Each structure stands twice: as structure tokens, then as C-alpha cells.
PDB file of C-alpha atoms in Angstrom:
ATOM      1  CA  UNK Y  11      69.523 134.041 245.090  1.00  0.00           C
ATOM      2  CA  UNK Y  12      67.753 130.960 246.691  1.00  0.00           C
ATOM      3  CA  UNK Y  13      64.746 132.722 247.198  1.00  0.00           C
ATOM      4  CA  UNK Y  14      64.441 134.047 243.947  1.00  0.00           C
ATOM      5  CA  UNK Y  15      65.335 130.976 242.132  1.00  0.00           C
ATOM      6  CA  UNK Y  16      62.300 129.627 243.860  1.00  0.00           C
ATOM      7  CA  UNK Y  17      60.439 132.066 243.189  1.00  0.00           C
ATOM      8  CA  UNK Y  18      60.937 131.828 239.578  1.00  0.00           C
ATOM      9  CA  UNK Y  19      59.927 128.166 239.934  1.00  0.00           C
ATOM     10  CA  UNK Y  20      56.429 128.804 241.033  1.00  0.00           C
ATOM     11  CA  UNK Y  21      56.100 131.426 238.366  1.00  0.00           C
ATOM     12  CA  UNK Y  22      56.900 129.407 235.716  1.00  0.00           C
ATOM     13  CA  UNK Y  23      54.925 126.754 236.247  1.00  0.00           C
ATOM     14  CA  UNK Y  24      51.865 129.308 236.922  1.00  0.00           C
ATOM     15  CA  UNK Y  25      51.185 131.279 233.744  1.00  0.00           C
ATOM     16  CA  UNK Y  26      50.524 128.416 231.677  1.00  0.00           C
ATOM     17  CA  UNK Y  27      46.638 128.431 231.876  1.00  0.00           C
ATOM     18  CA  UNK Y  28      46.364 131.244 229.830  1.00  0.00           C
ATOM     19  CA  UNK Y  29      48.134 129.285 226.995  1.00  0.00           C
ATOM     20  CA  UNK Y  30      45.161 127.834 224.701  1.00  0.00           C
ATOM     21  CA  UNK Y  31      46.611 124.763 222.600  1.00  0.00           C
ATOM     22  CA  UNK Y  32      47.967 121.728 224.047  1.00  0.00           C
ATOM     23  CA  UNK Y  33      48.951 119.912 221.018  1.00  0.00           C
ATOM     24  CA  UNK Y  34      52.260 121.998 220.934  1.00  0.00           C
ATOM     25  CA  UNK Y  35      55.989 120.167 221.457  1.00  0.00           C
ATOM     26  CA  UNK Y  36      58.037 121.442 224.417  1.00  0.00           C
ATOM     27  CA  UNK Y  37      61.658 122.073 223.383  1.00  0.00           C
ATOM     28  CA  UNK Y  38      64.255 122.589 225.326  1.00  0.00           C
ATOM     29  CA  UNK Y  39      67.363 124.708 224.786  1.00  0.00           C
ATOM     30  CA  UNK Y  40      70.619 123.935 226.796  1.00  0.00           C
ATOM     31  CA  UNK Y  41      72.260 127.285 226.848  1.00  0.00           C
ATOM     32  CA  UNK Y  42      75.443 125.994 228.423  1.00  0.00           C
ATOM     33  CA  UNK Y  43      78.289 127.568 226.640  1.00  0.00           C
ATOM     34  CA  UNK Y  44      76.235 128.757 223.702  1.00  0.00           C
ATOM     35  CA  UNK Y  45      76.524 132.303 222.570  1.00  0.00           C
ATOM     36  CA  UNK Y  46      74.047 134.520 223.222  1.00  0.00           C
ATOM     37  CA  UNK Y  47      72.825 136.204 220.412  1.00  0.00           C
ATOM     38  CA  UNK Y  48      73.013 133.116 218.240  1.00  0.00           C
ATOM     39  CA  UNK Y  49      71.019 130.774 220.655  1.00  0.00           C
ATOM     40  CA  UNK Y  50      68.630 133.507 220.703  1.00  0.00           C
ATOM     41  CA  UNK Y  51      67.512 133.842 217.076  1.00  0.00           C
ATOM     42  CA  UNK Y  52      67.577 129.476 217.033  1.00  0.00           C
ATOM     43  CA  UNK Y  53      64.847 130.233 219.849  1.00  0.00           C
ATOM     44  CA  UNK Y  54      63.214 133.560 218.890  1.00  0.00           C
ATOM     45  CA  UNK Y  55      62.734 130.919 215.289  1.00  0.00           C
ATOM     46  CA  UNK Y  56      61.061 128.227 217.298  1.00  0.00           C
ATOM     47  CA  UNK Y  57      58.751 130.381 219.479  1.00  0.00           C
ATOM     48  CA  UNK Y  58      57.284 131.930 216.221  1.00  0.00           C
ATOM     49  CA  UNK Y  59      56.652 128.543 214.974  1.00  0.00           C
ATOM     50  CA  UNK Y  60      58.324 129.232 211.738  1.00  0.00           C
ATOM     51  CA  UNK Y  61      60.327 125.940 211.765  1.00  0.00           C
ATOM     52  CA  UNK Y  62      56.656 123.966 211.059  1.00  0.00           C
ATOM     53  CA  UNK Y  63      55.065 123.673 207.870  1.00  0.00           C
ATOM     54  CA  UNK Y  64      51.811 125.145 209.346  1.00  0.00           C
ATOM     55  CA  UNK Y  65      53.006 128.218 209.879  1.00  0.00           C
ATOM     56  CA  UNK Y  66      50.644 130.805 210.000  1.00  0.00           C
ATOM     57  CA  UNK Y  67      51.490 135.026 210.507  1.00  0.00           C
ATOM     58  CA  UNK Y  68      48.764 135.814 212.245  1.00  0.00           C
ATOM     59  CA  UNK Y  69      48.353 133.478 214.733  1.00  0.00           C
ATOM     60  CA  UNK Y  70      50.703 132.280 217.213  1.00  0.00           C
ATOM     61  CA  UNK Y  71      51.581 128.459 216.989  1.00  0.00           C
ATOM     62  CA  UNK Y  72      54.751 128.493 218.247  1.00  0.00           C
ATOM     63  CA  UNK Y  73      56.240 125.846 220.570  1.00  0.00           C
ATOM     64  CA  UNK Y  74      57.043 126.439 224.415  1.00  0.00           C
ATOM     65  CA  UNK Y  75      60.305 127.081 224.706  1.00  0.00           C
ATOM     66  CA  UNK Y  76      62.567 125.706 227.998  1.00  0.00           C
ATOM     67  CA  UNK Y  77      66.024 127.139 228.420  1.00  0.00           C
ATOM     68  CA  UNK Y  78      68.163 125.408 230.827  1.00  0.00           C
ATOM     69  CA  UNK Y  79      71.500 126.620 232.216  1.00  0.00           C
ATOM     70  CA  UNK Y  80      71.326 130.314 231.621  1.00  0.00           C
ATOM     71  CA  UNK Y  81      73.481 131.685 233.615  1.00  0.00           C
ATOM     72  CA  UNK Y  82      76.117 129.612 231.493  1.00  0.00           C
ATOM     73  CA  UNK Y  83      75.586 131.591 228.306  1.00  0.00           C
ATOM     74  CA  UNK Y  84      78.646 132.812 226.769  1.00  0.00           C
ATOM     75  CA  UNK Y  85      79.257 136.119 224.734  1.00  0.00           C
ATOM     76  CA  UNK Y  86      82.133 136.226 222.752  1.00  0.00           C
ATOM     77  CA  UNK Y  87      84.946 138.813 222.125  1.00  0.00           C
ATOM     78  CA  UNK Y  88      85.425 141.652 225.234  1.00  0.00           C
ATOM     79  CA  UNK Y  89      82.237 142.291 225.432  1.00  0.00           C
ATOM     80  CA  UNK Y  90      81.907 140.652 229.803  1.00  0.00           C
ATOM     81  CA  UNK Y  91      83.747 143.577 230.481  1.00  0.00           C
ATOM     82  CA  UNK Y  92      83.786 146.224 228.044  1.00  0.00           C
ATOM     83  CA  UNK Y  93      79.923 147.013 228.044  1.00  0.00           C
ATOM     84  CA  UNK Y  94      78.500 150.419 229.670  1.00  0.00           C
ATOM     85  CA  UNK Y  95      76.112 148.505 231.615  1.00  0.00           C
ATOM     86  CA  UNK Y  96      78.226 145.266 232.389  1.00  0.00           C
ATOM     87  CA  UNK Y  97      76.942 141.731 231.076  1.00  0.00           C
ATOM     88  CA  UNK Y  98      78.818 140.706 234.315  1.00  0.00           C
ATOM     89  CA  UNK Y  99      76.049 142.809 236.705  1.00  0.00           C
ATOM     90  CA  UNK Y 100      72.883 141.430 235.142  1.00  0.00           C
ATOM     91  CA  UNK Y 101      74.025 137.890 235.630  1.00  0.00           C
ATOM     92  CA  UNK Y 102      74.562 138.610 238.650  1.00  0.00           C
ATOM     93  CA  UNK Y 103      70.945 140.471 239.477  1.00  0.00           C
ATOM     94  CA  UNK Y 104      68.717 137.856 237.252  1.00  0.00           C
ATOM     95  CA  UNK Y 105      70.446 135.734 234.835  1.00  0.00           C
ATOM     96  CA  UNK Y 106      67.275 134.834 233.101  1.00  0.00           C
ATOM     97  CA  UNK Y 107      66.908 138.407 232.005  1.00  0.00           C
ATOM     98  CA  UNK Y 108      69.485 138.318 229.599  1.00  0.00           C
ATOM     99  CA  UNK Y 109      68.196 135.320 227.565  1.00  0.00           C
ATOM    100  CA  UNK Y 110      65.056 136.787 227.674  1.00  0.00           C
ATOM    101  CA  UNK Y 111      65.620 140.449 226.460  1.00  0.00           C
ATOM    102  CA  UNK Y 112      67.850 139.095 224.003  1.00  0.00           C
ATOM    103  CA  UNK Y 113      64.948 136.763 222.284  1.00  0.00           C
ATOM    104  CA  UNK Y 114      62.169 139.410 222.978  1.00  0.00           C
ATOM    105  CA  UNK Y 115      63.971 141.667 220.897  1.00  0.00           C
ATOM    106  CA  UNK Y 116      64.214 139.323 218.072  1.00  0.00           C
ATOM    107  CA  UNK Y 117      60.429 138.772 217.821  1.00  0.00           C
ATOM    108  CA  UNK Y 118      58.886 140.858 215.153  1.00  0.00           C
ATOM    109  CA  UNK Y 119      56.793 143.902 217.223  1.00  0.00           C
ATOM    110  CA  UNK Y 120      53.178 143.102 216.787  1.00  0.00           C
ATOM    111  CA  UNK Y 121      50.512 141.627 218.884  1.00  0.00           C
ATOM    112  CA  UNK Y 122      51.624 138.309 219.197  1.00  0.00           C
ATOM    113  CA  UNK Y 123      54.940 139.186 220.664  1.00  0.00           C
ATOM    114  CA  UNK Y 124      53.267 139.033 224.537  1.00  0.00           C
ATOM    115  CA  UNK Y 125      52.172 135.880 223.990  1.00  0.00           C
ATOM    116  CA  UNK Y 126      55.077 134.360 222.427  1.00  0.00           C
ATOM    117  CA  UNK Y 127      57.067 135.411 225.633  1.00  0.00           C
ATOM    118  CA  UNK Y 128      54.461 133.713 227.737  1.00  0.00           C
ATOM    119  CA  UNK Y 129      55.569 130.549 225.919  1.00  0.00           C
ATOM    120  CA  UNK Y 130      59.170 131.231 226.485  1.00  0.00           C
ATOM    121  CA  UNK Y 131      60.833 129.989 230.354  1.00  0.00           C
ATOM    122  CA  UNK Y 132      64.261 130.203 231.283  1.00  0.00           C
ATOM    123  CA  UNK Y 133      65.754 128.557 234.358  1.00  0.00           C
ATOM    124  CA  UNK Y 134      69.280 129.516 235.503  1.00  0.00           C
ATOM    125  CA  UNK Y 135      70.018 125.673 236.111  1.00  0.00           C
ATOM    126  CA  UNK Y 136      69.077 122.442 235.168  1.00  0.00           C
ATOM    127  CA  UNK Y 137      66.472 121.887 237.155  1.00  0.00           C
ATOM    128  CA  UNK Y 138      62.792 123.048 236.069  1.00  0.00           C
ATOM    129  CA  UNK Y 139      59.242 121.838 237.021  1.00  0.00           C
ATOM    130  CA  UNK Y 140      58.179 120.564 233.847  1.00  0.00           C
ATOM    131  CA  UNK Y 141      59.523 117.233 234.123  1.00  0.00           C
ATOM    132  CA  UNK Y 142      56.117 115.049 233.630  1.00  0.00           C
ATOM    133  CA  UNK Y 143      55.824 116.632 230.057  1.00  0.00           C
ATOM    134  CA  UNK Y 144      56.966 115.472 226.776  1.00  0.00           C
ATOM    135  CA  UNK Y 145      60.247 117.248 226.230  1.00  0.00           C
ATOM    136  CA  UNK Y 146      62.016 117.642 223.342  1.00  0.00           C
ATOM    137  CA  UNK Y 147      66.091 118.326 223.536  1.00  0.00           C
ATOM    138  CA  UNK Y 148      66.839 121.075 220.469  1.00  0.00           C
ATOM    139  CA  UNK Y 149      69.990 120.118 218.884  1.00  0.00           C
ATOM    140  CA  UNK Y 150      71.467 123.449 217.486  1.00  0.00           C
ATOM    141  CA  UNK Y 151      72.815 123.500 214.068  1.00  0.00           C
ATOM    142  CA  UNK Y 152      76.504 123.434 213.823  1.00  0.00           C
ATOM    143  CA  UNK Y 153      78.849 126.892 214.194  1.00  0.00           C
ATOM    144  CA  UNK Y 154      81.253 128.508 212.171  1.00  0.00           C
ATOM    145  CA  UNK Y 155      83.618 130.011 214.293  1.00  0.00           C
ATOM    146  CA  UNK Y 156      85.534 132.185 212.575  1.00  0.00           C
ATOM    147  CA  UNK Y 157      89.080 132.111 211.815  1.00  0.00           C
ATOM    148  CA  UNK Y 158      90.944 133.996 214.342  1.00  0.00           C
ATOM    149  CA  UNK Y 159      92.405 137.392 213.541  1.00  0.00           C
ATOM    150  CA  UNK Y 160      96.652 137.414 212.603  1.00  0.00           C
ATOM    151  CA  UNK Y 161      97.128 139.427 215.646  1.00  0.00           C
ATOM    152  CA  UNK Y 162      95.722 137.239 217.896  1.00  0.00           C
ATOM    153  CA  UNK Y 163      96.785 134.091 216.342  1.00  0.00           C
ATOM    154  CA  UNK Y 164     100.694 135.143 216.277  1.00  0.00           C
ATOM    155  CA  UNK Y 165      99.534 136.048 220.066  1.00  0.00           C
ATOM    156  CA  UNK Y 166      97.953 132.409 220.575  1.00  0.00           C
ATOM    157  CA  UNK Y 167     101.064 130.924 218.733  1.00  0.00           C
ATOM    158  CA  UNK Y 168     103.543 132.652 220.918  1.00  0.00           C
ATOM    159  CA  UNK Y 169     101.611 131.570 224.141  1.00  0.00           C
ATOM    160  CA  UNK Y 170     102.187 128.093 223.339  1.00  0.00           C
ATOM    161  CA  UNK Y 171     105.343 128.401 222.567  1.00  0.00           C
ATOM    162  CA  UNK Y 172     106.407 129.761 225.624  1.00  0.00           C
ATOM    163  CA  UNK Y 173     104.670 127.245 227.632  1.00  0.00           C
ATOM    164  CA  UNK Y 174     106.370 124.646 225.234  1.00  0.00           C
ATOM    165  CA  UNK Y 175     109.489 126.048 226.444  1.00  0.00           C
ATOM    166  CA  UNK Y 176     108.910 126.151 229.911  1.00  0.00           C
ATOM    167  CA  UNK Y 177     107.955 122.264 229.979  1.00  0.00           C
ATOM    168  CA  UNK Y 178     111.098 121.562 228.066  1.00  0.00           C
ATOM    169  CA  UNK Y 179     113.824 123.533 229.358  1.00  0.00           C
ATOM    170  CA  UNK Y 180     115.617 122.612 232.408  1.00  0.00           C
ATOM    171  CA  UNK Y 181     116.490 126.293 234.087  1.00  0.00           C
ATOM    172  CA  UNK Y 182     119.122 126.704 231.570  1.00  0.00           C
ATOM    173  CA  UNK Y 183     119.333 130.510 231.021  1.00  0.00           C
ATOM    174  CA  UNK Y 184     121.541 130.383 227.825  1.00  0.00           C
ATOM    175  CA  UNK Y 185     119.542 127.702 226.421  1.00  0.00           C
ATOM    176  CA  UNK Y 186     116.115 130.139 227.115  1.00  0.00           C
ATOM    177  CA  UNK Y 187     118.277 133.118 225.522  1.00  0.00           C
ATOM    178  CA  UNK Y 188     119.278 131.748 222.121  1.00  0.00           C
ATOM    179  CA  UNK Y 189     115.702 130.419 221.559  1.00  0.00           C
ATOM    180  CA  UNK Y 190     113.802 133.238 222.299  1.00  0.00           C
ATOM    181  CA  UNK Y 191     115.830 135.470 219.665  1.00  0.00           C
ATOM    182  CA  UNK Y 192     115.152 132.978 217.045  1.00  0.00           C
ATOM    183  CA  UNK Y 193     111.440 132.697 217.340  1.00  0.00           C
ATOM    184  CA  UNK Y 194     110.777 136.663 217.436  1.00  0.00           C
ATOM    185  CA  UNK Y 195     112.523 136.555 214.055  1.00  0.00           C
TER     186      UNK Y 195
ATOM    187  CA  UNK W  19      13.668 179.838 183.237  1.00  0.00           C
ATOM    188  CA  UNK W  20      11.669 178.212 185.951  1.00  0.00           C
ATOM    189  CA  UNK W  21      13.639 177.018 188.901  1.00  0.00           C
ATOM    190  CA  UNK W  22      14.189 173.372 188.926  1.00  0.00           C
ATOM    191  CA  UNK W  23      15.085 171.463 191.856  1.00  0.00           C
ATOM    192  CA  UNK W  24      17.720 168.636 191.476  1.00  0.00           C
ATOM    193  CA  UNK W  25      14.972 166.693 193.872  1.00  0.00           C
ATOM    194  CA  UNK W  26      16.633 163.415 195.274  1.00  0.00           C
ATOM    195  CA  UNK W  27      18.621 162.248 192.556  1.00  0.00           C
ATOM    196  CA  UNK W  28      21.665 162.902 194.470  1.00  0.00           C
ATOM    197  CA  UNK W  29      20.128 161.232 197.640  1.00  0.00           C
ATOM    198  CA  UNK W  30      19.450 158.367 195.230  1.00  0.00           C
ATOM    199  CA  UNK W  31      23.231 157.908 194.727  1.00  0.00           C
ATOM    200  CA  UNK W  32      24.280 158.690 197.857  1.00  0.00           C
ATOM    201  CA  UNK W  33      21.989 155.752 199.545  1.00  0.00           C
ATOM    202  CA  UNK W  34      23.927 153.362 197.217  1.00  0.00           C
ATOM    203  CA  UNK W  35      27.040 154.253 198.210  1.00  0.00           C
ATOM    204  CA  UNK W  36      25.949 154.348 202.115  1.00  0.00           C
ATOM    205  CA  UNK W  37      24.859 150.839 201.751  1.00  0.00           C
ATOM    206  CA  UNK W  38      28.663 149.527 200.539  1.00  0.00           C
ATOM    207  CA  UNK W  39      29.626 151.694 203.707  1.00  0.00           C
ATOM    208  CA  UNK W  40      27.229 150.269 206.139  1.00  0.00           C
ATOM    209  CA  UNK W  41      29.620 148.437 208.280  1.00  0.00           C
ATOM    210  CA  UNK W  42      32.076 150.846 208.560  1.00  0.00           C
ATOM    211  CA  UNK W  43      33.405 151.853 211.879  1.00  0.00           C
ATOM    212  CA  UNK W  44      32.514 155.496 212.886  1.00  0.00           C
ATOM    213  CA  UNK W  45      32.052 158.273 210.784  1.00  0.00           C
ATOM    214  CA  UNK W  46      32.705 156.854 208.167  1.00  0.00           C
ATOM    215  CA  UNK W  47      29.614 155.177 208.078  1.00  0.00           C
ATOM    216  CA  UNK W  48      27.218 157.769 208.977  1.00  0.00           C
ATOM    217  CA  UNK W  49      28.779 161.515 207.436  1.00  0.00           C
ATOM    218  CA  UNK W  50      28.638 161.726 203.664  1.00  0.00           C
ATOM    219  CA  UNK W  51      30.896 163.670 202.651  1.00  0.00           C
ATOM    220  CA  UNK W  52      33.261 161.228 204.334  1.00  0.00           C
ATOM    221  CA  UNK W  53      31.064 157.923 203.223  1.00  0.00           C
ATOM    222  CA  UNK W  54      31.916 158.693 199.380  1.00  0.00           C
ATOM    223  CA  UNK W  55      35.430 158.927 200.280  1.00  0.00           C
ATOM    224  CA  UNK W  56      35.367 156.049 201.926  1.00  0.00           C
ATOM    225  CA  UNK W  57      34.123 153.812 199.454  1.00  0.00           C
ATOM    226  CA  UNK W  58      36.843 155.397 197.099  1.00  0.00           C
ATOM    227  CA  UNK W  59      39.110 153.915 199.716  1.00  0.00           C
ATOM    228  CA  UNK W  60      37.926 150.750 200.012  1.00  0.00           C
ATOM    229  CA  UNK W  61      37.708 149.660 196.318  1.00  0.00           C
ATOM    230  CA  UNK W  62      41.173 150.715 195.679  1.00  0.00           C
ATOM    231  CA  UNK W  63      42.308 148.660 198.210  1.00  0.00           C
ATOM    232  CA  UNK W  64      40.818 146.013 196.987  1.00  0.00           C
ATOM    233  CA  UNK W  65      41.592 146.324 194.182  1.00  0.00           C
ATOM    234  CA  UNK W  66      45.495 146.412 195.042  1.00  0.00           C
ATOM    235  CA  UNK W  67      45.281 143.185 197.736  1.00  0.00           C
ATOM    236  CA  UNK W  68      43.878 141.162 194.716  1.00  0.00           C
ATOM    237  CA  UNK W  69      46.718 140.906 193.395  1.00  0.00           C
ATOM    238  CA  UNK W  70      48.514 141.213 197.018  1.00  0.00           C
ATOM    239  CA  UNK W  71      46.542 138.096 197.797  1.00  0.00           C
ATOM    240  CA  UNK W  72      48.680 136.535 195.194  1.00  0.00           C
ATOM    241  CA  UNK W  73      52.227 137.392 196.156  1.00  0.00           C
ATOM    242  CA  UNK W  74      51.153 137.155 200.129  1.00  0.00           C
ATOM    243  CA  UNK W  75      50.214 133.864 199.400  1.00  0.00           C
ATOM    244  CA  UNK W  76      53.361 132.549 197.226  1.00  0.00           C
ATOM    245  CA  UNK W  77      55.286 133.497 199.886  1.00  0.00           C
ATOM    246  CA  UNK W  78      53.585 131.690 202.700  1.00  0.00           C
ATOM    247  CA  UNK W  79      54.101 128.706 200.751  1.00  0.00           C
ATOM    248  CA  UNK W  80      57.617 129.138 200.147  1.00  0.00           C
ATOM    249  CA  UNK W  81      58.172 129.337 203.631  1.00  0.00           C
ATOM    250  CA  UNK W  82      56.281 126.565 204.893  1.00  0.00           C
ATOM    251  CA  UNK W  83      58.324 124.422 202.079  1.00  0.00           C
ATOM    252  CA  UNK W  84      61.326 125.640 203.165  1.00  0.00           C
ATOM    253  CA  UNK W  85      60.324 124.941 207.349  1.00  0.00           C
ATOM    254  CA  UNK W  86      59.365 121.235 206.218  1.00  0.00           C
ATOM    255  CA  UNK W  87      62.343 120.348 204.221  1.00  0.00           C
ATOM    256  CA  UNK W  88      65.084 122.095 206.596  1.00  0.00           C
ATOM    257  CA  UNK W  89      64.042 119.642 209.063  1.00  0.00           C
ATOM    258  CA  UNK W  90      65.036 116.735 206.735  1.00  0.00           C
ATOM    259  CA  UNK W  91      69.452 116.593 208.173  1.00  0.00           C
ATOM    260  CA  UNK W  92      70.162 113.967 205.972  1.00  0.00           C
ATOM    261  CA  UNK W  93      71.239 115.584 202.712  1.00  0.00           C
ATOM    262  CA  UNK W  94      73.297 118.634 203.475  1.00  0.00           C
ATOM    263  CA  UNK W  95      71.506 121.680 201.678  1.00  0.00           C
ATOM    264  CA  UNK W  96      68.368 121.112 202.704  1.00  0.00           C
ATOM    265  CA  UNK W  97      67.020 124.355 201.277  1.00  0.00           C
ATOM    266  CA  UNK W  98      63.727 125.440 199.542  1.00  0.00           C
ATOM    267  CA  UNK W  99      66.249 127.098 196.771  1.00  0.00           C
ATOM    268  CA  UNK W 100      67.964 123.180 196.526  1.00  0.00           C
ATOM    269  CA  UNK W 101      64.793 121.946 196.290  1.00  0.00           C
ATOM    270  CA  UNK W 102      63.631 124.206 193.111  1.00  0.00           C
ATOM    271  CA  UNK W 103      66.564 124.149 191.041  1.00  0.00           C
ATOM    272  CA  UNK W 104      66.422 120.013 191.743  1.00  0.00           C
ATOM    273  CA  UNK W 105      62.819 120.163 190.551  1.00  0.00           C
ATOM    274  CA  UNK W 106      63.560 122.435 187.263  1.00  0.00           C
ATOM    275  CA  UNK W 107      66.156 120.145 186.549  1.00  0.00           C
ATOM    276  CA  UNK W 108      64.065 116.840 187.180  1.00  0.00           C
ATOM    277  CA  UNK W 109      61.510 118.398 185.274  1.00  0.00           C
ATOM    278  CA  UNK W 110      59.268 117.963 188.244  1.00  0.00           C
ATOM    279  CA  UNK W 111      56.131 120.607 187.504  1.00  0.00           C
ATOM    280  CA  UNK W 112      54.771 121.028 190.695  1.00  0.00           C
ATOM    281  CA  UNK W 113      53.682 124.370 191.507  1.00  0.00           C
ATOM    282  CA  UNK W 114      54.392 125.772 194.963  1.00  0.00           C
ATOM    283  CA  UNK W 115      51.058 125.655 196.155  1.00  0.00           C
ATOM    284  CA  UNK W 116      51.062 121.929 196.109  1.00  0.00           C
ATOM    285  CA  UNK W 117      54.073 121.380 197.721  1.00  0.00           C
ATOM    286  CA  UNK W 118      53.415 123.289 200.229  1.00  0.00           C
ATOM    287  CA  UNK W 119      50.034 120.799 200.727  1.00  0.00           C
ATOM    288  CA  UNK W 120      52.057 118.097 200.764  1.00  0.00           C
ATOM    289  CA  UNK W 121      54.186 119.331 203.023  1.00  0.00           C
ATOM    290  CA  UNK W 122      51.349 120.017 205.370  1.00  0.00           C
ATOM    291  CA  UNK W 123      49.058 116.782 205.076  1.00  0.00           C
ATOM    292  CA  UNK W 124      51.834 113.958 203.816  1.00  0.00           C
ATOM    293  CA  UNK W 125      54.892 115.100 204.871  1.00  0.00           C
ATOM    294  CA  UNK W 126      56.706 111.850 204.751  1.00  0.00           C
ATOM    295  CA  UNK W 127      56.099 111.784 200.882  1.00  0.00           C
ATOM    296  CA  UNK W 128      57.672 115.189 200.500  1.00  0.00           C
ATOM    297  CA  UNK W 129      60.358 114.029 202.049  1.00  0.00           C
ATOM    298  CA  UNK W 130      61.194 111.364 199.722  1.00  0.00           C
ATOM    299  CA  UNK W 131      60.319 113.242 196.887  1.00  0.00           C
ATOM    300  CA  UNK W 132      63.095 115.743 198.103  1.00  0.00           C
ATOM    301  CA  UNK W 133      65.132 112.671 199.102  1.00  0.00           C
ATOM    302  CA  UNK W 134      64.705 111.441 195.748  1.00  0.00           C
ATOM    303  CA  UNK W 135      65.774 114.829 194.021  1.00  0.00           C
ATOM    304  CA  UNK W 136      68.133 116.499 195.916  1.00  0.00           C
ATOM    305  CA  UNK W 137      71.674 115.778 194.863  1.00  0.00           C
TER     306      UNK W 137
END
């Protein structure tokens, strides 16, 4: 993993001749315990350039995108396990892919879309070899989590309560007995 | 009757129309049977985009006055739809096309228009 890390490094750095305009801002996305899909669109906007007031469809004046910490990207729900081809494998082969595939698929198909994924990099970790530059942190807007589900919630609830009773009960087993049938009901 | 050849009237038309098709890629700059088509083609679309222009263009604006004002996280619905209604109710007439000038050239003074209106 070492070697490809650094690897990844020299690549990154590398491909940015071919990118024309310099007067563009470099933002950077900390993906640490973000979700996936919704960190992706907040970028896939930003590398399109649709957040400036100069935006233009047919050319491509979108900012270069840094993603830190992607191999901290969360997913919600089952879905680390329950996928055909596991979320858990491709972290494991190249954790950048994900991020990447993810926002490439949320840029609109036409001939920009190659160079707007020259402008995107993604490092696994915090460290990346654009430090000289200008960065920008990206603040993300604020999420909604949804309410949990009844099922899960009685679930959560019942959770705590046992480990409520745990901490307060002494090894009594009576005490553990005529408690229990009172919260089931 | 005698026989009367149609002589080059019709080669007289057709030059016209091969001179509107001059720069077209192919054959459909050099066959013409194709050429008149082509021209058909052309003027209809342009026709049609005319008033494309129109909408393609109201749109662009829009957006761009919705990507300025969005970045603006003071008031909390920062929205081009926010911004209209404020502006129909201020009785603000400013058509989309300048705001979206503004936007571009003085931003700050869009921003405290919108600062201004927004409720």
C-alpha cells in the first residue's frame, strides 16, 4: 500500500500541465466521515463550476478539487456488507477509486467530463503535495439525517436501557427479573 | 409545338442555394439533390434556436443568480426563488439579465441588494 500511495503522489502532482487556467481556487474536501454519495454531488457541483456566477456550459471552469482522507468515507445503512461487489474490497484495493467513480458518474456525459476529472485528486490521507498553493477548506452545508425508523429506535431504546441496567444493578437477579418484565410491556 | 429547353433557369436557382450551403461539411455541400435539402434544414433550425436563444439564455442567467447569491450564508434561504418573490414584492423591476450582470461584474452590490430584500 506504501508503494502505491507513493505512487499516487507523483501522479497527482504530474498531470497538471495539461490544465490551461491558473486563475482557478483550489478547494479542498475533507471526506472524513462524510457520506459518500452526498460529498460527491457537493464535489461533482464544484468541479463543474456551477457554484460561480460565470458559469458557462460549454466550457469547463471548474475549480480543482482536493479530497483528503478518503479512505474515511462513510456509507450509510448495510450497504459495507450487503453489496455484490463489497464496498469493503475496493477500499481495500484503491480507496481513491470509490470517491472517484462516485463523482465521475455524477458529471453530465459530454466532452468536458475528461477534463473535469483531470481537475479532480483524491488522497487516501491527509497528506498531499500541493501544499505551496492557495487552498481553500470547503465547508459542506449542513445534513438532515433522518429520523430513525420505529423499529430501530425501540431497538436503540432498548440497548440503552439494558446498558442502563447493567451500570445500576448490583448482581441482584430478582431485581434484573422484575424490571425486565416491566419494560417489554 | 417546338421543343423548348428549360435552359439554366434551374441551374440559376440551384447556384443560389449552393452558395447558403458553401460551408457545409461533406456532401452536403457539393450533391444537389442533398444541398436543397440542406438548406431546408438549416433555416428551420434557425428559425427554431431564435427563439431557443431566448429561453437558453434566461436560464443561464437564472443559474448564475442563483450560484452568486447561494454563496451569501448569512440569511437562511438564500435562493434565486427568495430572491424573486422579495423583488416582486419590493417592487424591484430588474429583469434577470441584469442581475445576472451584476452578479458577474459587482457582486458585492448584489449582495446587498439581496441583503437588503431578503426577509
Amino acid at each position: 500500500m506504501k508503494m502505491v500511495n507513493a505512487f499516487n503522489m507523483k501522479r497527482a502532482a504530474a498531470g497538471l500541465r495539461r490544465i490551461n487556467l491558473d486563475g482557478l481556487r483550489w478547494r479542498v474536501f475533507d471526506a472524513k466521515g462524510q457520506i459518500l454519495g452526498r460529498l460527491a454531488s457537493q464535489i461533482a457541483t464544484v468541479v463543474q463550476g456551477k457554484d460561480k456566477p460565470t458559469y458557462t456550459p460549454n466550457r469547463d471552469d471548474g475549480d480543482m478539487c482536493i479530497v483528503l482522507n478518503a479512505k474515511d468515507v462513510c456509507v450509510t445503512g448495510r450497504k459495507l456488507t450487503d453489496k455484490e461487489r463489497t464496498f469493503k474490497d475496493q477500499m481495500a484495493k484503491d480507496p481513491t477509486e470509490v470517491i472517484r467513480k462516485a463523482v465521475l458518474r455524477m458529471l453530465p456525459r459530454n466532452k468536458l467530463r475528461d477534463d473535469r476529472d483531470r481537475k479532480l485528486r483524491i488522497f487516501p490521507s491527509s497528506e498531499h503535495p500541493f501544499g505551496d498553493r492557495p487552498l481553500e477548506p470547503y465547508v459542506m452545508p449542513p445534513r438532515s439525517v433522518r429520523e430513525m425508523r420505529p423499529r430501530e429506535r425501540r431497538a436503540m431504546v432498548r440497548a440503552q436501557k439494558a446498558e442502563q441496567q447493567q451500570q445500576n444493578t448490583d448482581g441482584t437477579k430478582k431485581g434484573k427479573k422484575r424490571e425486565a418484565p416491566e419494560e417489554s410491556a | 409545338m417546338t421543343r423548348i429547353k428549360r435552359g439554366y433557369i434551374a441551374r440559376k436557382r440551384r447556384t443560389q442555394i449552393r452558395l447558403f450551403t458553401s460551408s457545409f461539411r461533406g456532401a452536403h455541400s457539393r450533391l444537389t439533390r442533398t444541398i436543397s435539402q440542406q438548406k431546408i434544414k438549416a433555416l428551420v433550425s434557425a428559425n427554431r434556436d431564435r427563439d431557443r436563444k431566448k429561453r437558453g439564455f434566461r436560464g443561464l442567467w437564472i443559474h448564475r443568480i442563483n450560484a452568486i447569491i447561494g454563496k451569501n450564508k448569512k440569511k437562511q434561504y438564500n435562493r434565486y426563488s427568495n430572491l424573486l418573490y422579495n423583488m416582486y414584492k419590493g417592487q424591484l423591476l430588474l429583469n434577470r439579465k441584469i442581475v445576472a450582470q451584476m452578479g458577474i461584474l459587482k457582486g458585492n452590490c448584489l449582495l446587498m441588494i439581496a441583503n437588503e430584500i431578503i426577509t
